[in-house]
Structures are given as structure tokens and as C-alpha cells.
XYZ file of C-alpha atoms in Angstrom:
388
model
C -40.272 -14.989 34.120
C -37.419 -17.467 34.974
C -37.359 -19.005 31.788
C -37.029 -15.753 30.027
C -34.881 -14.714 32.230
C -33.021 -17.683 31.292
C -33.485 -17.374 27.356
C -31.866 -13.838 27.703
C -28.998 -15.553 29.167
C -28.443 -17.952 26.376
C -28.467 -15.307 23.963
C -25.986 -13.619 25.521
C -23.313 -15.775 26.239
C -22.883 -16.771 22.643
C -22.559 -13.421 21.541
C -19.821 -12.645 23.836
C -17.647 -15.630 23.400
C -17.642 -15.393 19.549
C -16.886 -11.464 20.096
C -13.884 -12.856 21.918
C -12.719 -15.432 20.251
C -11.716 -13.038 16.835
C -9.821 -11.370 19.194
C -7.825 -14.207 21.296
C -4.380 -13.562 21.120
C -2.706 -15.698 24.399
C -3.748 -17.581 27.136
C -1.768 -17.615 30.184
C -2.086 -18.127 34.271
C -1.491 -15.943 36.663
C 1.645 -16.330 39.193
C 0.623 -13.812 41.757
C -3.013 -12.634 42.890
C -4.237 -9.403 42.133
C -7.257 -7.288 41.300
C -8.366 -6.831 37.767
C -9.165 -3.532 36.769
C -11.753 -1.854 34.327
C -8.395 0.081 32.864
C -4.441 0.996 32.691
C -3.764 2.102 36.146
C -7.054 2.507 37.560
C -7.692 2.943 41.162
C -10.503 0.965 41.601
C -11.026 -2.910 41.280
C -13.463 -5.322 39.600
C -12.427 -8.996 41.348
C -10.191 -10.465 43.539
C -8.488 -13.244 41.169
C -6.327 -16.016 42.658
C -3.090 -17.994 41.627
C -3.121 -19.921 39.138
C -5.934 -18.670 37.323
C -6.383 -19.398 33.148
C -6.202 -15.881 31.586
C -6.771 -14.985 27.828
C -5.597 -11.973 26.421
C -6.930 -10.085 23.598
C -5.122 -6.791 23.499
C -1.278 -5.983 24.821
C -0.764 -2.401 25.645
C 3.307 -2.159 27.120
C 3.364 -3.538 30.756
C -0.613 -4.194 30.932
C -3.367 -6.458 28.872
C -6.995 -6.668 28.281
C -8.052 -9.936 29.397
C -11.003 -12.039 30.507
C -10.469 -13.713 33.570
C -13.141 -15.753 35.244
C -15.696 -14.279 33.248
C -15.339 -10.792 33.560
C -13.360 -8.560 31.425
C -11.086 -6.343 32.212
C -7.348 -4.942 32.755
C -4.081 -6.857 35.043
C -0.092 -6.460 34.686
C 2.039 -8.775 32.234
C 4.118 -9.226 35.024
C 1.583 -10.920 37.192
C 1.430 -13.636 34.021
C 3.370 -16.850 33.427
C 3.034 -19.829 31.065
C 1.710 -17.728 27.669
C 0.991 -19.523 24.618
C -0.617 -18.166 21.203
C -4.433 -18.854 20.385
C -5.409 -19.684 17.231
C -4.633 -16.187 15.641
C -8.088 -15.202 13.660
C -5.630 -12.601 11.250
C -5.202 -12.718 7.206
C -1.186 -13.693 6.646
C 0.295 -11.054 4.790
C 3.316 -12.703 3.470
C 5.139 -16.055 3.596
C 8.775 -15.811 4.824
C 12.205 -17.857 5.632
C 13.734 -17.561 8.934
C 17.230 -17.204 9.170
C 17.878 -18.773 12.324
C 15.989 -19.890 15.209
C 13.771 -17.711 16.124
C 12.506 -16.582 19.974
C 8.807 -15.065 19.186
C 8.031 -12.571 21.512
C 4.628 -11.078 23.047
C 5.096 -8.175 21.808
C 7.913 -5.898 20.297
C 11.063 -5.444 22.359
C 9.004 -7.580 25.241
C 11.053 -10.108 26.818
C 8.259 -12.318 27.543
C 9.025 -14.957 24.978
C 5.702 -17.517 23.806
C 7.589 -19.323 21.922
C 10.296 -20.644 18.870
C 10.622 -20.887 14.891
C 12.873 -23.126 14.151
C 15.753 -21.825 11.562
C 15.397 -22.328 7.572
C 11.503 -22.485 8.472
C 8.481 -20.882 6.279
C 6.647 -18.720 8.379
C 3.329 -16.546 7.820
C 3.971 -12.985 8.391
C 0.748 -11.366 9.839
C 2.090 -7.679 10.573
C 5.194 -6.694 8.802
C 7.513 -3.383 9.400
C 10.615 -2.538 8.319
C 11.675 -3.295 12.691
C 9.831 -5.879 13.521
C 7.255 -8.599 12.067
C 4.224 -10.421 13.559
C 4.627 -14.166 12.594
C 3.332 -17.385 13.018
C 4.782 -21.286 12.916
C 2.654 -23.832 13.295
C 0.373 -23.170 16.544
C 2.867 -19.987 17.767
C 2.205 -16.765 16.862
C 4.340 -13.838 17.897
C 7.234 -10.831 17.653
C 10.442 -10.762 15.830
C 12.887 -9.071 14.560
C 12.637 -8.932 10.253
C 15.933 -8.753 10.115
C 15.710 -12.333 10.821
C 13.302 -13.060 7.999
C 14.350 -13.297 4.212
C 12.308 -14.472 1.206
C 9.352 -12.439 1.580
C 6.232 -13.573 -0.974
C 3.492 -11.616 -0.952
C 0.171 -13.853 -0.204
C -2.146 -11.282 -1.885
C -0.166 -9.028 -4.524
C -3.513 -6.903 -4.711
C -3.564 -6.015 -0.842
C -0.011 -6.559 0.493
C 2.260 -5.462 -2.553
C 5.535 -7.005 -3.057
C 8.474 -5.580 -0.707
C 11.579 -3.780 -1.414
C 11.072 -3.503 -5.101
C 12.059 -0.516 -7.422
C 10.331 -0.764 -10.402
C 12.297 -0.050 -13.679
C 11.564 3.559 -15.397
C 10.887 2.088 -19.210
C 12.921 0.239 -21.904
C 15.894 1.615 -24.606
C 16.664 0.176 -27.819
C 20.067 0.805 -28.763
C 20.350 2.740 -31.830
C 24.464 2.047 -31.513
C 26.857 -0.546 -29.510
C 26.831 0.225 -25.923
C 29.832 -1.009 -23.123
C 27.646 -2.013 -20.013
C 29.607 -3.118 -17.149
C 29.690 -2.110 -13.473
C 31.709 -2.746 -10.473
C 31.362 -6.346 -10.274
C 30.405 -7.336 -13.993
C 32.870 -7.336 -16.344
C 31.078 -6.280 -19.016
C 29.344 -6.956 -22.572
C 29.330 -5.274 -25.578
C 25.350 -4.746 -26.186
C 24.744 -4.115 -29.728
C 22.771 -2.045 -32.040
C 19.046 -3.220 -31.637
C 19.335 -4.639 -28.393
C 16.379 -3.766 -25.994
C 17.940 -2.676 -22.644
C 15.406 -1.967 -19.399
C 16.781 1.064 -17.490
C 15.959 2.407 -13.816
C 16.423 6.307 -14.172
C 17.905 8.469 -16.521
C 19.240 12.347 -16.605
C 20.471 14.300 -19.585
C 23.319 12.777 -20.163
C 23.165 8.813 -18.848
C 20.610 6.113 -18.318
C 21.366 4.221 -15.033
C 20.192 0.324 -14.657
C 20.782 -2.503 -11.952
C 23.960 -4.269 -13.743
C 24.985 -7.326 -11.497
C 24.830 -6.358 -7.761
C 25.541 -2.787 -8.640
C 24.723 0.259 -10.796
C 25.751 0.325 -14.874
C 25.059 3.008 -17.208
C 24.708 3.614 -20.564
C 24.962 7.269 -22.552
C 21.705 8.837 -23.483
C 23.379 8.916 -27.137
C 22.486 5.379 -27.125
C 18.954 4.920 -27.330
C 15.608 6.757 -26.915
C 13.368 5.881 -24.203
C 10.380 4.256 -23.900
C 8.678 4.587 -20.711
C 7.006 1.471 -19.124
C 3.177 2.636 -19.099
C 1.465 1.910 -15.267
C -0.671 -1.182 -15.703
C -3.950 0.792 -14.322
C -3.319 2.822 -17.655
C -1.808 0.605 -20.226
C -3.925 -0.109 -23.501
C -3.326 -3.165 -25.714
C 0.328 -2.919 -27.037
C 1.902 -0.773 -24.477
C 4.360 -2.560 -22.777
C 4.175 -2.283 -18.626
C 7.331 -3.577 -16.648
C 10.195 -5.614 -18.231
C 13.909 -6.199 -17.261
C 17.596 -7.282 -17.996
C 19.963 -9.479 -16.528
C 23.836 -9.391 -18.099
C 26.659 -12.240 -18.561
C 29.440 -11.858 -20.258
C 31.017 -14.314 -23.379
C 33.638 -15.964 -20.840
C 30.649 -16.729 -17.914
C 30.940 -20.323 -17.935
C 33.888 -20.432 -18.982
C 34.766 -23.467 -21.302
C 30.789 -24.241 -21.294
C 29.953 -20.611 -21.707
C 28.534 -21.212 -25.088
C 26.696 -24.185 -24.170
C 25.049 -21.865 -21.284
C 23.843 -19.054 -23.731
C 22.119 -22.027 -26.077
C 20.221 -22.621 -22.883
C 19.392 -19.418 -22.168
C 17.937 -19.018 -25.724
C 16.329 -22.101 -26.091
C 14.291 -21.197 -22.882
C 13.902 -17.591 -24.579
C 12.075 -19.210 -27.384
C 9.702 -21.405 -25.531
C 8.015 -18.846 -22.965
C 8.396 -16.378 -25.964
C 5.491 -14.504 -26.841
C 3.250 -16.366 -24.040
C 0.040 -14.962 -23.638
C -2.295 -14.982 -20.832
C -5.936 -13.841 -20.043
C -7.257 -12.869 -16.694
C -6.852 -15.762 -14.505
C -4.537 -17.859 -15.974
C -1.416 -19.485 -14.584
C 2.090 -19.642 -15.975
C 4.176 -22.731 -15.033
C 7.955 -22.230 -16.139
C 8.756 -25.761 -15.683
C 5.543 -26.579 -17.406
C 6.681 -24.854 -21.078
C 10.849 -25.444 -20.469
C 11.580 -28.663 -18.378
C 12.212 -31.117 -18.343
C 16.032 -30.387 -18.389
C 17.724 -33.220 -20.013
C 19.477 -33.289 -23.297
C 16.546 -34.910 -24.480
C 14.910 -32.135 -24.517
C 17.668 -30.106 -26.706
C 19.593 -28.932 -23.798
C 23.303 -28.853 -23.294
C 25.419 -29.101 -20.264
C 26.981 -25.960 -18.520
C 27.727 -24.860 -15.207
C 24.710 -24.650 -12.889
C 24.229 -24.818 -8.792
C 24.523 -27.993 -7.762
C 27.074 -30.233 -6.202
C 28.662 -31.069 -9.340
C 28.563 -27.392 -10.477
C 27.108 -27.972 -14.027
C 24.030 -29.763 -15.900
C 21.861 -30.123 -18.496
C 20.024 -26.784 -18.712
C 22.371 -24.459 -16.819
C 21.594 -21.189 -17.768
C 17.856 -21.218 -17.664
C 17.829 -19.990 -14.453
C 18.929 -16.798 -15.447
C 15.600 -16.121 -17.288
C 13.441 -17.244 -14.512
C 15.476 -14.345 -12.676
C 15.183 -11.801 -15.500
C 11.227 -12.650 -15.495
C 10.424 -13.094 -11.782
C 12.016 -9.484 -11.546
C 9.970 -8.136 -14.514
C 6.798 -9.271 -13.113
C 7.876 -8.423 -9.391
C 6.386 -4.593 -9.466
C 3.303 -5.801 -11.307
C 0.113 -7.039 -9.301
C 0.464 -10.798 -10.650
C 0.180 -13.517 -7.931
C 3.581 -15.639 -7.488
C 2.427 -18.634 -6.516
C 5.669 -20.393 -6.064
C 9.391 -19.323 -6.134
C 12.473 -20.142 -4.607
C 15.909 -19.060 -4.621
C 19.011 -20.829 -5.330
C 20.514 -20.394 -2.209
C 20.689 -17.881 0.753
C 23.730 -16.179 -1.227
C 21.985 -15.895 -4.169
C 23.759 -15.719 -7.701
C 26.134 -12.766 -8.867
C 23.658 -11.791 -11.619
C 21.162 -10.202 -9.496
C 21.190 -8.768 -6.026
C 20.979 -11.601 -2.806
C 16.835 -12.876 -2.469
C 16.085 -11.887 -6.208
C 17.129 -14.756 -8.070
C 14.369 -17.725 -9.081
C 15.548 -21.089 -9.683
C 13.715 -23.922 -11.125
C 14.584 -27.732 -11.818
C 13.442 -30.916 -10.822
C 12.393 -29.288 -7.579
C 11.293 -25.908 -7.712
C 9.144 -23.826 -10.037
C 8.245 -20.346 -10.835
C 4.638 -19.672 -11.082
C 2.634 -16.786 -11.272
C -1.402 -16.062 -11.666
C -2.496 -13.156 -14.025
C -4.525 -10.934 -11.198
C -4.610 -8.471 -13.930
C -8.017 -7.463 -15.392
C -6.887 -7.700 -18.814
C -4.182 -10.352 -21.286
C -0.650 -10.339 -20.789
C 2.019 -11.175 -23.542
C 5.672 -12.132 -22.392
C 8.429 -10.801 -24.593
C 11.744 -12.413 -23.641
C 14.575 -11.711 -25.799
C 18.490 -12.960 -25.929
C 21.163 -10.737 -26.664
C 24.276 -11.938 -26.816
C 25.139 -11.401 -23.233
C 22.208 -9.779 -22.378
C 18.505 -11.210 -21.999
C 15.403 -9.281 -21.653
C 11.771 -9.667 -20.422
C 9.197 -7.616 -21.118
C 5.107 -7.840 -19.871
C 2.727 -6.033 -22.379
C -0.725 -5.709 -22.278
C -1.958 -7.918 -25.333
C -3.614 -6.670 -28.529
């Protein structure tokens, strides 16, 4: 009987501590003794626990926690806790982020209990995200903060977390006459007949599109629509996202010429680039290196000297990372210039590449994608079809 007994026992205990350990958010100790409960506010008592007692948490519900605590499960205030730190969190991240400065993870939202720090200009998993608050993790910390104080978001899993803050373009127009496009902080371009021109909305009179950092818009006069088909629909040929980024002839000024050769010499090489289900697209692996061995000229780029051989490419890494943003393809690497961002595309959208970054992407699709990428004097478009 005692050995039975015993087996039972064995059995048991196992059970329990795995059941616990997907759970195991904090440990902490307790600063005060008290009585843990079997709930929130219940009258009765299970045991008498000491100071100084190790206490792990698995579920925070405002001032109380479920915890186990010498064995025996049950409920005690977060105010009769010191001394928390995370447990290995046993969550799926969500999305990779950037703080923006150092960060005080909290125990829980609005809590004041803090478990520990991010440092700033850190990458971060995000485990929970809202459009208040995140659930993150650095290294062996894992808590609360604000996502204000996040930026870069990358989705980890396009097909279960979708990217954030992204308005998908409504289709494509081909101008069927010339066409001012300019907005409040662009300038503007002449776009001429034939150019293909990706649009956000459009009423009876105007198309609207993202021009710069604001809104542009083109009469209705100017082209027919094509709508973008939804890639759960599409059938080979139809196209399903695209869009366009603007310069004018004077951006760059003296090397403003040298910029657009750039920008079409890149055009040419990820032109028409097809991939099947499963395959990966390196930028840097069809465009760089960027030296004027490679046919490219100098113009004015980010960097401490403020131009270089290639400037301009950047621009369609931007115009395609943007096009493929709505889409379910996996970005597997991106980065942008700088916190600020360039002036052709609003802050956090931009994707730079060069001897140190990449843009790369996985087609997650169930079917071949073609890339279309087009120059237009002052103008350059991507587009994503499904191929024949």
C-alpha cells in the first residue's frame, strides 16, 4: 500500500509543476506575513505564510495574484510582495520593436510595481500589444509599458499578427493625360501620360494618394482605375498591392540626375522578379554592392558625408517595403534610416539598405509573386502581382 501510495505521489507532482511552469509569470518574496486565500477577498484562509517566503505568480488580477506559495496554491495581496523578477515567459512574441528610451517595465498596466528596465534604442519582443500599452520582453525581463514608447514594429508572424498601422492602397491609375501631383510638403512633379500612379481612395471627382508626409490628389479625368484584387482572390495576372513614392527634378539638387540613374538602375534589376511559395528576396542580394563599380553614381544619401555611390536606391526599398506591407509576406529584416525618417514617406516607413542593412522578405503566399517596379520621371512605382 505504501509504495502505491507513493507511486501516486510521483505522478502527481510532475503533472502539477509542468501545469505551472507554462504559466510562471514572477517570482517574488513576501515582506509581511499573511494568510493565503483560495480567492479575491475571501474570508477564509488556507496557510499561515511567513516573511520572506519565495512566491511565484502566475496570474495578476489589480491589487491581488494567484500564486503558489509553499506548495499550495492560492490567492495574497501585491502589496504584501517585494523583490519581483520575470520567469522565463512561456508566450509566442508577437512583434519585434525599438524602444525609444529607457524603459521601466511594469507588473502590470498602470501598476507601479516596476520588475524591471529596457535599455533605450533596444530591440524588444512584444508579447501583447494594444494601442495603450504593450507586454514586452528584454533579455530575462518581461513586463508593461507604455507603446508609445515603442517604434519600429515588425510583425514576427505576418499570417497571425498582421502588420500595424497600415492602410492599404485602393488599386492603381494609369494616366491617360499629364497630371500635377504635389501636396503640402512636396513640391511637385509633372507625372506624364502612361505613368502608373497607386491611389488610396477616390470619389467622383478626385483620386486621393499618400504624396510625401501628406495627402495629393489627382482628377478622376486622369486615369481609370484599376482596383488592387485581395490576395485570397487574385488569379494569375491580377495585380494585388503596389505603391508610389514622388521626388521632384531639383531633389538632389546638383546630383539630382545622378540620384534618378540610381533609382532606375535599381528599377531594372529587381524588375520583373518572380517568386514561388517560399522563396526569399534579398534587395542587397540583386542591387549591391553600391560602388561605381557596379554602374552607380554618386548623389546625396544619409550618411555623414551626405552623399554616395548609390544614393537614391533607398527610395525603392521604401516604395517596395510599403507595397508589400498590407500583404501577408514575412519581412525578415528591415531597418529605417533613422528615427526621423526621410521626407518621402511618413516617419517609421522608410527601408534603407547598404553595407549594413537589408530588406528581406519571405513569400508566405500560397501561390508566385512577380515584382513590377517602374521609374517615372519623378515618380517610381511597385507593384506585387500574382504570376501567370
Amino acid at each position: 500500500m505504501k509504495k502505491l501510495l507513493l507511486l501516486l505521489c510521483l505522478l502527481l507532482l510532475p503533472l502539477t509543476y509542468t501545469l505551472g511552469e507554462e504559466n510562471h509569470l514572477y517570482t517574488a518574496v513576501t515582506k509581511s506575513e499573511f494568510h493565503l486565500r483560495p480567492a479575491k477577498e475571501a474570508p477564509d484562509f488556507l496557510s499561515y505564510v511567513p516573511v520572506g517566503t519565495r512566491v511565484r505568480i502566475y496570474e495578476v488580477s489589480g491589487d491581488w495574484c494567484r500564486a503558489v506559495i509553499l506548495g499550495e496554491e492560492g490567492w495574497c495581496k501585491l502589496r504584501w510582495l517585494d523583490h519581483f523578477s520575470a520567469a522565463h515567459i512561456q508566450m509566442e512574441a508577437q512583434y519585434e520593436a525599438i524602444t525609444h528610451k529607457e524603459l521601466k517595465l511594469r507588473l502590470q498596466p498602470d501598476s507601479s510595481i516596476v520588475v524591471g528596465t529596457a535599455p533605450y534604442d533596444r530591440f524588444v519582443d512584444v508579447y501583447e500589444y494594444g494601442e495603450e500599452w504593450c507586454r514586452i520582453g528584454y533579455e530575462d525581463v518581461v513586463g508593461w509599458c507604455k507603446t508609445s514608447q515603442l517604434w519600429a514594429f515588425r510583425s514576427l508572424n505576418v499570417a497571425k499578427y498582421p502588420a500595424l498601422h497600415v492602410t492599404p492602397n485602393l488599386g492603381m491609375v494609369t494616366l491617360s493625360q499629364e497630371a500635377w501631383i504635389a501636396s503640402d510638403d512636396f513640391v511637385g512633379m509633372m507625372a506624364r501620360s502612361g505613368a502608373i500612379i497607386c491611389v488610396r481612395a477616390a470619389d467622383d471627382h478626385a483620386y486621393s494618394l499618400p504624396v510625401w508626409r501628406t495627402e495629393g490628389t489627382i482628377s478622376r479625368e486622369a486615369g481609370e482605375l484599376i482596383p488592387f484584387i485581395p490576395w485570397e482572390e487574385a488569379q494569375p495576372g491580377d495585380v494585388i498591392g503596389g505603391f508610389t513614392t514622388f521626388y521632384d527634378e531639383n531633389y538632389g539638387k546638383d546630383l539630382a540626375a545622378n540620384r534618378a540613374y540610381n533609382i532606375d538602375l535599381a528599377c531594372r534589376r529587381i524588375h520583373n522578379t518572380v517568386m514561388q511559395p517560399g522563396d526569399h528576396f534579398s534587395y542587397n542580394a540583386l542591387c549591391a554592392p553600391y560602388k561605381v563599380s557596379n554602374g552607380y553614381l554618386i548623389a546625396p544619401n544619409i550618411s555623414k558625408s551626405g552623399k554616395g555611390y548609390g544614393g537614391g536606391v533607398c527610395q525603392l526599398t521604401t516604395t517596395l517595403y510599403n507595397a508589400i506591407l498590407p500583404l501577408p509576406l514575412q519581412i525578415d529584416e528591415w531597418r529605417v534610416h533613422q528615427k526621423i525618417g526621410v521626407v518621402y514617406i511618413p516617419q517609421y516607413y522608410d527601408a534603407a539598405v547598404g553595407s549594413f542593412y537589408d530588406l528581406e522578405f519571405n513569400n508566405t503566399l500560397p501561390y508566385p509573386i512577380r515584382i513590377f517596379a517602374q521609374p517615372q520621371e519623378g515618380a517610381v512605382t511597385v507593384l506585387i502581382y500574382r504570376a501567370e
